[in-house]
PDB file of C-alpha atoms in Angstrom:
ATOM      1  CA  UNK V   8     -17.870   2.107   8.415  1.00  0.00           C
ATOM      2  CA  UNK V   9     -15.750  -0.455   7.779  1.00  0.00           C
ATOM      3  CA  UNK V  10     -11.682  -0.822   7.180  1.00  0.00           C
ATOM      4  CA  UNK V  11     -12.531  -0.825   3.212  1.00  0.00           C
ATOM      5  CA  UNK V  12     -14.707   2.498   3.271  1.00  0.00           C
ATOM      6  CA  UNK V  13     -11.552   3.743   5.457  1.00  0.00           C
ATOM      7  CA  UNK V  14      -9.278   2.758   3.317  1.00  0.00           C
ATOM      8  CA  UNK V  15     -11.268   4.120   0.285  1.00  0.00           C
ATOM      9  CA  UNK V  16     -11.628   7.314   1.949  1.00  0.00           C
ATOM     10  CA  UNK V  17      -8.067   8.119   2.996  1.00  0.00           C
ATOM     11  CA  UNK V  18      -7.010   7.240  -1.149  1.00  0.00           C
ATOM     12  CA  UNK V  19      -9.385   9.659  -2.056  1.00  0.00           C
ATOM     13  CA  UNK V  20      -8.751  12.329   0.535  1.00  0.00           C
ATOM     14  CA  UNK V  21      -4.991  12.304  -0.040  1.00  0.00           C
ATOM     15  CA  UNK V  22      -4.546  11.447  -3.591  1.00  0.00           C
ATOM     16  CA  UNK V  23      -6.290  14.838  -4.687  1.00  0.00           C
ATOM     17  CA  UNK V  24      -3.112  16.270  -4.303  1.00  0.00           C
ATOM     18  CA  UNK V  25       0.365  15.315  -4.904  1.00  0.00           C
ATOM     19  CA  UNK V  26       0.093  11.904  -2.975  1.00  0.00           C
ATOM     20  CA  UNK V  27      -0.942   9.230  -5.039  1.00  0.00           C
ATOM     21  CA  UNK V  28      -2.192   5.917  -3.128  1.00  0.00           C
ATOM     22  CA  UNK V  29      -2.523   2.619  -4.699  1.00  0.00           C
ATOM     23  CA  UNK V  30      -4.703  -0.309  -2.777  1.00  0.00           C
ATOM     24  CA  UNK V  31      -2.042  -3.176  -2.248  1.00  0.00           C
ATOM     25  CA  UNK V  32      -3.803  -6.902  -1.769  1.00  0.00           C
ATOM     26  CA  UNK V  33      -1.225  -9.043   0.257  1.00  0.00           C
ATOM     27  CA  UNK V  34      -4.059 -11.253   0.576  1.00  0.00           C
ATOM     28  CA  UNK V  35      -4.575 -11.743  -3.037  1.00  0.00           C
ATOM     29  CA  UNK V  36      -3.394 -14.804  -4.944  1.00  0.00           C
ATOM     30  CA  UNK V  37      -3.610 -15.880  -8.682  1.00  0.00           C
ATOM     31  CA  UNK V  38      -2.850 -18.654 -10.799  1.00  0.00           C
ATOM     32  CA  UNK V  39      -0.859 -18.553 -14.027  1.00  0.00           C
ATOM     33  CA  UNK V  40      -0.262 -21.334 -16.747  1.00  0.00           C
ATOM     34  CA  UNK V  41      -0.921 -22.415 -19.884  1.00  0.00           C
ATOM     35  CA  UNK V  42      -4.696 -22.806 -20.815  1.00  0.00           C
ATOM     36  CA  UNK V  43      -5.963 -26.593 -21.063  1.00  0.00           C
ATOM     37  CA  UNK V  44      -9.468 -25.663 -20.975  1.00  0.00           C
ATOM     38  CA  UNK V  45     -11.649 -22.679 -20.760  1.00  0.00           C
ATOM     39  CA  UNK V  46     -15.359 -22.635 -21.220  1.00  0.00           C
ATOM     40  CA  UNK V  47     -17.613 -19.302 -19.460  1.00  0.00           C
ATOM     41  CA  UNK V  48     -17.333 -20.701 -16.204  1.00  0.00           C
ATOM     42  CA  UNK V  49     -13.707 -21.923 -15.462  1.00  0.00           C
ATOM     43  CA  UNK V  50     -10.475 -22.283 -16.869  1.00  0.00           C
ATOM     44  CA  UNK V  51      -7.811 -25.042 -16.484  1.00  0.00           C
ATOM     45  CA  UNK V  52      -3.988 -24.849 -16.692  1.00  0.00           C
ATOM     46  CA  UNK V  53      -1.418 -26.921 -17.337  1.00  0.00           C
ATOM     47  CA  UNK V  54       0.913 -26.787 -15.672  1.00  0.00           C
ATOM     48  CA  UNK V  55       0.209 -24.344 -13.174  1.00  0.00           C
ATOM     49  CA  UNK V  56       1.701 -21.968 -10.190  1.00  0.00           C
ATOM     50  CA  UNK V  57       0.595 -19.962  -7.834  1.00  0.00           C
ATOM     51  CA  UNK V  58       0.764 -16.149  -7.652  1.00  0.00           C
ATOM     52  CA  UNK V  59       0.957 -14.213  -4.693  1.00  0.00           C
ATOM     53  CA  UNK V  60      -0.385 -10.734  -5.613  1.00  0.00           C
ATOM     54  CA  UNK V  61       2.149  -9.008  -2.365  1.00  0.00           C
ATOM     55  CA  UNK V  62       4.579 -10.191  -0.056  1.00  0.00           C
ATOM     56  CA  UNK V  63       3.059 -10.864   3.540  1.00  0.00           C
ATOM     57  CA  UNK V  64       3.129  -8.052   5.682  1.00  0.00           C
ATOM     58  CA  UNK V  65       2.685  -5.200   2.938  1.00  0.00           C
ATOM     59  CA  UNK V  66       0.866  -2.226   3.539  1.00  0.00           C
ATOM     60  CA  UNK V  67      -2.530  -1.602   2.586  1.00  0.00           C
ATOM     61  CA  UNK V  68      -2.072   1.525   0.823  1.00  0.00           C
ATOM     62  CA  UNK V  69       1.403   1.678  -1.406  1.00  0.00           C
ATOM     63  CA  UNK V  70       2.372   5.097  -3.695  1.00  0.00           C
ATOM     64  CA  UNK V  71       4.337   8.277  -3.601  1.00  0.00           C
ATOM     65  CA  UNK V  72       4.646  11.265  -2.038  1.00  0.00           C
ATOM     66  CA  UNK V  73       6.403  14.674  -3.192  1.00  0.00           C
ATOM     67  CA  UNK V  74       9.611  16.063  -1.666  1.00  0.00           C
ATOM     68  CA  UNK V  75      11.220  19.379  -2.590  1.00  0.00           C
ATOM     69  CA  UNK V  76      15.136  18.920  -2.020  1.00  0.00           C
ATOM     70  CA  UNK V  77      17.863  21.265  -1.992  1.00  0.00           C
ATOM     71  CA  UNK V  78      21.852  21.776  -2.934  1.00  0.00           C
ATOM     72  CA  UNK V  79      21.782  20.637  -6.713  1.00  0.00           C
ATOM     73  CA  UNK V  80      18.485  19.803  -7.099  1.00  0.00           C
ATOM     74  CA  UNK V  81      16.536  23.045  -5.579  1.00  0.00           C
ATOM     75  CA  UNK V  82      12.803  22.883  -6.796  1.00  0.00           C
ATOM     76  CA  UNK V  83      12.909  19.684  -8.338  1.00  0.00           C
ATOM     77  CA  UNK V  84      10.398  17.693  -6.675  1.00  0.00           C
ATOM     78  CA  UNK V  85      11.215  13.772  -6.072  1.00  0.00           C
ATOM     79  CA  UNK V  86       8.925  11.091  -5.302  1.00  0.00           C
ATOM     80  CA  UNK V  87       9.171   9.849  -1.775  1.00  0.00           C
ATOM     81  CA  UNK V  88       8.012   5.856  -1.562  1.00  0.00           C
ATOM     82  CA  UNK V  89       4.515   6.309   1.500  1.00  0.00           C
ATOM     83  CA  UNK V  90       2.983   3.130   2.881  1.00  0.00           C
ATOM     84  CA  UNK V  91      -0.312   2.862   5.135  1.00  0.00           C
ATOM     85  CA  UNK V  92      -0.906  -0.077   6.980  1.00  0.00           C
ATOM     86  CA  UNK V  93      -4.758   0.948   7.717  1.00  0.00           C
ATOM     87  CA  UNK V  94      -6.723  -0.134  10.682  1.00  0.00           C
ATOM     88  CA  UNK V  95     -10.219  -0.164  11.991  1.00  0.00           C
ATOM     89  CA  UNK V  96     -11.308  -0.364  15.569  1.00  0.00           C
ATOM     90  CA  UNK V  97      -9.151  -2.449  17.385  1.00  0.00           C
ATOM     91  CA  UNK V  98      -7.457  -4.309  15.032  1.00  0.00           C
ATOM     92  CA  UNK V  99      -3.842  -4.618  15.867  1.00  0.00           C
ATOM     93  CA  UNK V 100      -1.205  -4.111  13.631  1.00  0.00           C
ATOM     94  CA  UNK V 101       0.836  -8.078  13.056  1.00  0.00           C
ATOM     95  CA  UNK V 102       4.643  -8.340  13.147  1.00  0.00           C
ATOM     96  CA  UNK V 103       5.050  -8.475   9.309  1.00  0.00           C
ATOM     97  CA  UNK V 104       3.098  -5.580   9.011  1.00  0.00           C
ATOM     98  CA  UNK V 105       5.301  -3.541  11.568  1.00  0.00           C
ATOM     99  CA  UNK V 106       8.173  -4.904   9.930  1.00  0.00           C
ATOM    100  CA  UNK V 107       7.401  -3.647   6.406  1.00  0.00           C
ATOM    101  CA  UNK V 108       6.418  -0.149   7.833  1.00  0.00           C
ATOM    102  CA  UNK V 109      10.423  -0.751   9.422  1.00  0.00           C
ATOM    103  CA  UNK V 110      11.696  -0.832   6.254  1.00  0.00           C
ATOM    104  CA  UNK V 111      10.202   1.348   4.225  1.00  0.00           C
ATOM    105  CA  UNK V 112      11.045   3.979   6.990  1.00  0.00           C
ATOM    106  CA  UNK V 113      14.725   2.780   7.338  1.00  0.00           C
ATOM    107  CA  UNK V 114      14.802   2.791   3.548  1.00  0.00           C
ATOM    108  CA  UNK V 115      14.091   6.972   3.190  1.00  0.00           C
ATOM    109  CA  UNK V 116      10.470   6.895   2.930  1.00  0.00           C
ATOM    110  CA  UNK V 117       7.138   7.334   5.098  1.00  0.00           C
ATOM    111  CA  UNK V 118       5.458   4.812   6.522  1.00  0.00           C
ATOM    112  CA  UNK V 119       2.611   4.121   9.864  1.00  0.00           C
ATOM    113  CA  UNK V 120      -0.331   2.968  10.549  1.00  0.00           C
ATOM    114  CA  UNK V 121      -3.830   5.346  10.214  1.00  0.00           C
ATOM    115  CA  UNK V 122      -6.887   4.377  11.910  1.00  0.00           C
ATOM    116  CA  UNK V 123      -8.303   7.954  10.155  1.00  0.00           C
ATOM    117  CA  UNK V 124      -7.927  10.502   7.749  1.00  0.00           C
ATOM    118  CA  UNK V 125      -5.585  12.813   9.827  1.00  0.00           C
ATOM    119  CA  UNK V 126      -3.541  10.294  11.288  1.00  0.00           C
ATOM    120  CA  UNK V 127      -2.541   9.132   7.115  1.00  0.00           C
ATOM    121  CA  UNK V 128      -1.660  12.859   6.388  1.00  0.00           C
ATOM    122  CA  UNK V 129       0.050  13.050   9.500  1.00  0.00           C
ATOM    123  CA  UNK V 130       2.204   9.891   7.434  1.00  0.00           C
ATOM    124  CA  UNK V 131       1.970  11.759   4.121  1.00  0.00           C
ATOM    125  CA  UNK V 132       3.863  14.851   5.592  1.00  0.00           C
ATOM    126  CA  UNK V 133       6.143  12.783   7.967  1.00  0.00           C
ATOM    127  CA  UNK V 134       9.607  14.359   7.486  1.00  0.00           C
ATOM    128  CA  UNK V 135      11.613  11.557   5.853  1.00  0.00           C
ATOM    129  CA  UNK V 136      14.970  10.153   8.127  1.00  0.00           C
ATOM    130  CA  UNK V 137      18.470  11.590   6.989  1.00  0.00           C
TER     131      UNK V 137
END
């Protein structure tokens, strides 16, 4: 297995429910621009900037999960912001990771890292901070 299949599993294992999981690529990058050229094998812009698809340090796994409140609201179900940070073996998790799990906890949501299945429910059903 690798951290891909992992991460594919967990999306699918959670997101039958009421969790919904979206892959986020911090890695990723894009360019945008006007199009000079563009023939089947490349394009060229003019002028041209890069796109960064995430901000360093974003989890791997980005969505929602339910949360039944009370007082005024009693049934209504709200969506709580969940990110994974998913990681395989040994791999350790880096400082802008561990500070983007930080604020998406200190922010009301539910956030950690999963090397598994049950540790990402174990997120999933965290109770959210007052």
């Amino acid at each position: 297995m690798t951290a891909s299949n992992l991460q594919a599993e967990i999306m699918l294992a959670l997101s039958r429910g009421d969790t919904r999981l979206l892959r986020a690529n911090s890695a990723g990058m894009a360019w945008a621009g006007r199009i000079q050229h563009q023939n089947a094998h490349s394009i060229t812009l003019s002028p041209y900037s890069r796109v960064l698809m995430m901000p360093p340090g974003t989890s791997d796994l980005l969505g929602w999960s339910p949360l039944v409140i009370d007082a005024g609201y009693i049934g209504r179900r709200i969506a709580v912001p969940t990110a994974i940070e998913v990681k395989w073996k040994r791999d350790t998790v880096k400082d802008a990771q561990q500070s983007f799990i930080d604020l998406v906890l200190a922010s009301g949501g539910r956030a950690g890292v999963a090397r598994n299945i049950d540790d990402a429910k174990r997120i999933v059903t965290m109770e959210v901070r007052k």
